[in-house]
PDB file of C-alpha atoms in Angstrom:
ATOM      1  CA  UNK A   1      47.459 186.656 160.265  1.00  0.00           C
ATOM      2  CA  UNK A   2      48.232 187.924 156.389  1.00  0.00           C
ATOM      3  CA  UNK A   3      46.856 191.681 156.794  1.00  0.00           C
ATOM      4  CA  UNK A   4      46.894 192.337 152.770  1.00  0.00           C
ATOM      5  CA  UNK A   5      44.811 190.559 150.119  1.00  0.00           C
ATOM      6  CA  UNK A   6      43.956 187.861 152.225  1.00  0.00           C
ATOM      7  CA  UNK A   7      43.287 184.674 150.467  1.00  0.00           C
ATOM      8  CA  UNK A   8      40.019 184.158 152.308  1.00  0.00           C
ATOM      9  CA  UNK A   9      38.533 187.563 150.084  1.00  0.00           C
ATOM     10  CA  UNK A  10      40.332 186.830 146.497  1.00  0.00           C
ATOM     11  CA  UNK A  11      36.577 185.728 144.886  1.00  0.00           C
ATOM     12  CA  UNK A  12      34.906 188.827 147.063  1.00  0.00           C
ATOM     13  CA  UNK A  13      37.635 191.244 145.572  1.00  0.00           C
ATOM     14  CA  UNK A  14      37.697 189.589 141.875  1.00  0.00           C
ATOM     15  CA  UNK A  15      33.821 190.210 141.764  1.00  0.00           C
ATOM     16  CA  UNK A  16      33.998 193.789 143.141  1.00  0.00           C
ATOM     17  CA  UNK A  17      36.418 194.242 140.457  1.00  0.00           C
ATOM     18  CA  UNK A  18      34.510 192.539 137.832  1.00  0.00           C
ATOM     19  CA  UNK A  19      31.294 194.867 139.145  1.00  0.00           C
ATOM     20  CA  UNK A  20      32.547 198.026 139.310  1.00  0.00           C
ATOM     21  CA  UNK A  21      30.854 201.243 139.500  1.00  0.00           C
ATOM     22  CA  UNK A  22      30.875 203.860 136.845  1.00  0.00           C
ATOM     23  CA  UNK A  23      32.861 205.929 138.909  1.00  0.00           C
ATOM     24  CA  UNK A  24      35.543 203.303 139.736  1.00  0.00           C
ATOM     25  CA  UNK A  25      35.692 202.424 136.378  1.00  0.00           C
ATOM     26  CA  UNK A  26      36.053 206.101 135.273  1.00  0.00           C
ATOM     27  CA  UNK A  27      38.722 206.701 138.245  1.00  0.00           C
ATOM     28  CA  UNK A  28      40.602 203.307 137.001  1.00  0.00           C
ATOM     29  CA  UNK A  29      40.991 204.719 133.759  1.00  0.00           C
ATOM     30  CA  UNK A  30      43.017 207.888 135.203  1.00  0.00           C
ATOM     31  CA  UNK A  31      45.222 205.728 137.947  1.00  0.00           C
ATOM     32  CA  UNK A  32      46.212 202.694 136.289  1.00  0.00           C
ATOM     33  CA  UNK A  33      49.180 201.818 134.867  1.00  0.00           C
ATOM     34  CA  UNK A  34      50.816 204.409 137.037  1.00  0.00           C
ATOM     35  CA  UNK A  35      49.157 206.941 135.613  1.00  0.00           C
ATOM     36  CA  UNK A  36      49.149 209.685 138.300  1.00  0.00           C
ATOM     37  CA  UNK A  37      52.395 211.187 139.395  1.00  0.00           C
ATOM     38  CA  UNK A  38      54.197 207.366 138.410  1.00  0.00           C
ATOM     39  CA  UNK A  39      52.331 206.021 141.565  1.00  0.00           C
ATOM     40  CA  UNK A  40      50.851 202.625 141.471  1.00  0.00           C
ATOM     41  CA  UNK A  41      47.403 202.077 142.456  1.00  0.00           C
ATOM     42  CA  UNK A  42      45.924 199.047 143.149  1.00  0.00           C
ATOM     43  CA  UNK A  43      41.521 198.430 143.066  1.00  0.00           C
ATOM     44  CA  UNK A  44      39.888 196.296 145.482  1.00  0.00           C
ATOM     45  CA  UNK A  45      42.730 195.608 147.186  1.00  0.00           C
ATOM     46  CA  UNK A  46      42.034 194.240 150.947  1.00  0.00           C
ATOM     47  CA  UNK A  47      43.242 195.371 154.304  1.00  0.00           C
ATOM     48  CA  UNK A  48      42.626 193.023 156.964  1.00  0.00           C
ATOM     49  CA  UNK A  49      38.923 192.114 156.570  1.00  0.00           C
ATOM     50  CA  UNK A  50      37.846 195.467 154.752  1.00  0.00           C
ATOM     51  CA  UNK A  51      38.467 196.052 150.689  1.00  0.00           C
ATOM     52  CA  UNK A  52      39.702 198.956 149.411  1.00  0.00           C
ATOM     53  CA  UNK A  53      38.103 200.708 146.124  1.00  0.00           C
ATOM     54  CA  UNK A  54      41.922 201.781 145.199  1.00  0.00           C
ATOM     55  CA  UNK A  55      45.005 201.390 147.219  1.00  0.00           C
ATOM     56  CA  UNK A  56      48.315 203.060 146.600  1.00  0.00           C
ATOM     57  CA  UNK A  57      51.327 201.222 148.148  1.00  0.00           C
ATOM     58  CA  UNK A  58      54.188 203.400 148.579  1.00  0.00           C
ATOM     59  CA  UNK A  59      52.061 206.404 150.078  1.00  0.00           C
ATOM     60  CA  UNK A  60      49.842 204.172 152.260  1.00  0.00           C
ATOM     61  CA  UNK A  61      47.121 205.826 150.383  1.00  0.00           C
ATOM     62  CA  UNK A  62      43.164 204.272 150.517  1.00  0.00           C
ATOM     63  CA  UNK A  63      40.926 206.071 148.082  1.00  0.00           C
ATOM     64  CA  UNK A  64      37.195 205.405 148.684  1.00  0.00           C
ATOM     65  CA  UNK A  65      33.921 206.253 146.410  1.00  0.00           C
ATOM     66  CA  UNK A  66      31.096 206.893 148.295  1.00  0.00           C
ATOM     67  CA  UNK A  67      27.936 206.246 146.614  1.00  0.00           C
ATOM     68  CA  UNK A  68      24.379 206.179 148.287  1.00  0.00           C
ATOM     69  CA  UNK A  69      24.973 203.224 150.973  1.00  0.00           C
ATOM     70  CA  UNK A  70      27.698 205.118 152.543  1.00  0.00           C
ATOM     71  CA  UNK A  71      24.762 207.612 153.758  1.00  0.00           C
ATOM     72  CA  UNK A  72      22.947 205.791 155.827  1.00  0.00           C
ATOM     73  CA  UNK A  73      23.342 205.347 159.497  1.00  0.00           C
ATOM     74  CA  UNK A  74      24.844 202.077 159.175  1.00  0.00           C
ATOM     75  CA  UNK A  75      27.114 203.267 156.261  1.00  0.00           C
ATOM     76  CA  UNK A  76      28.424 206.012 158.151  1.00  0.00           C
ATOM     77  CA  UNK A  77      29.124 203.754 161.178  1.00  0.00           C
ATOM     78  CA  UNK A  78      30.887 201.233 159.144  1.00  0.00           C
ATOM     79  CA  UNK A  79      33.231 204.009 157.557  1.00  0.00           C
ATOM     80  CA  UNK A  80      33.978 205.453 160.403  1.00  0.00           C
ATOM     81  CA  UNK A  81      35.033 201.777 161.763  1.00  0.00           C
ATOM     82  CA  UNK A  82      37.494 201.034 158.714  1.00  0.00           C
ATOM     83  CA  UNK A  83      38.700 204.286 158.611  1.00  0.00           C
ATOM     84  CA  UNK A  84      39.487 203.616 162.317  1.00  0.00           C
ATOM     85  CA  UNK A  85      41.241 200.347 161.705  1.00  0.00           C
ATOM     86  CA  UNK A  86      42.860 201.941 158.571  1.00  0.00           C
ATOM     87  CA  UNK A  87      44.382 204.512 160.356  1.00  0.00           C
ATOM     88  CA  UNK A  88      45.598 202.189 163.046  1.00  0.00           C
ATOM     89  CA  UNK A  89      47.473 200.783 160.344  1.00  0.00           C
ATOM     90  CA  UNK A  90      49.178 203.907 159.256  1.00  0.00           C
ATOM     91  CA  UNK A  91      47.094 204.013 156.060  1.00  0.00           C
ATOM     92  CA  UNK A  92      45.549 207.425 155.479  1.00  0.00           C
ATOM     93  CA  UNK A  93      41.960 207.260 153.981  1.00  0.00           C
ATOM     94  CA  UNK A  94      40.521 210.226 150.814  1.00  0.00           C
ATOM     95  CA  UNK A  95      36.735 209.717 150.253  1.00  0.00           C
ATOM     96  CA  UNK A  96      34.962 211.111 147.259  1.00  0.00           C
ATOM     97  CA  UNK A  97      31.567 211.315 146.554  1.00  0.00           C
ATOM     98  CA  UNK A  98      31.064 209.178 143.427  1.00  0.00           C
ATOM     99  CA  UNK A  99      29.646 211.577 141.236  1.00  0.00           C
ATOM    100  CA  UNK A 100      32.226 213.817 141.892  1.00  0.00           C
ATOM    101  CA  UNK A 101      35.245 211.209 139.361  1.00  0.00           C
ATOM    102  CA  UNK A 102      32.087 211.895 136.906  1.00  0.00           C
ATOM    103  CA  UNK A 103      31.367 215.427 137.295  1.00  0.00           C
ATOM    104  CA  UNK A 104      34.781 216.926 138.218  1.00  0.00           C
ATOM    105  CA  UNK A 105      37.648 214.401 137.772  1.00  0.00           C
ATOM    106  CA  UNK A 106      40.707 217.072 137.759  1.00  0.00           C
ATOM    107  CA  UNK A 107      39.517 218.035 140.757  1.00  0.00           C
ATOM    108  CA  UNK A 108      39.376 214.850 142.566  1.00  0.00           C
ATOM    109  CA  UNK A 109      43.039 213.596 140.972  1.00  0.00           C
ATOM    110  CA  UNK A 110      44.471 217.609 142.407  1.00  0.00           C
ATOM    111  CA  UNK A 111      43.417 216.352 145.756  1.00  0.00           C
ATOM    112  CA  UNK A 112      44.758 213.224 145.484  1.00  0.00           C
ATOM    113  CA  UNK A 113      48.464 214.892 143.874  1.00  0.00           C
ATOM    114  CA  UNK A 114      48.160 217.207 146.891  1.00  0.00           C
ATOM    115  CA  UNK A 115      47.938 214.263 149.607  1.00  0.00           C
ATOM    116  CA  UNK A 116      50.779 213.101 147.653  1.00  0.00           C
ATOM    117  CA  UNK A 117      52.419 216.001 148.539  1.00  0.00           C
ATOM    118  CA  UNK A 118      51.673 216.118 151.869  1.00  0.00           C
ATOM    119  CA  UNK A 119      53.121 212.948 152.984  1.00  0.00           C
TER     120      UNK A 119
END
């Protein structure tokens, strides 16, 4: 079984894309077109049956914006699942708060450069 962009989500991941967030959008702006440290980042790029808000390739890197349905009970159960499975597949997982890319994006793209740096 195909374990990225599966075919099966290509419609669920074009619409996420198409529907974005202000605080993907804003985070898009600073990652594409290699735009931090020359890595590429891919958004709404899938792992097995889970989609990733960005995805870096060459440092196995998921970066995830938490807004207000990742707070719940059920939210925090289902992260804590794909982060599992993520993990199991050697992919190491950065959440931010979504107001945080709004409020403080320097901040957010230093700890992203210092994962970088870590790997």
């Amino acid at each position: 079984m195909q374990l990225h962009n599966r075919s099966d989500l290509k419609a669920l991941r074009k619409n996420l894309r198409n529907n974005a967030t202000q605080g993907e959008k804003e985070l898009w702006k600073l990652l594409r077109g290699s735009g931090l440290e020359g890595k590429k980042f891919r958004r709404q790029h899938s792992v097995g049956g889970y989609i990733l808000d960005f995805y870096c390739p060459s440092e196995r890197l998921c970066i995830e914006l938490d807004g207000e349905a990742h707070f719940t009970e059920e939210g925090r159960t289902h992260d804590e699942k794909r982060t599992k499975f993520l993990e199991e597949n050697f992919i190491t997982v950065l959440r931010f708060e979504s107001g945080l890319v709004m409020q403080f994006p320097e901040e957010v793209l230093a700890t992203i450069k210092a994962i970088f740096r870590a790997k």
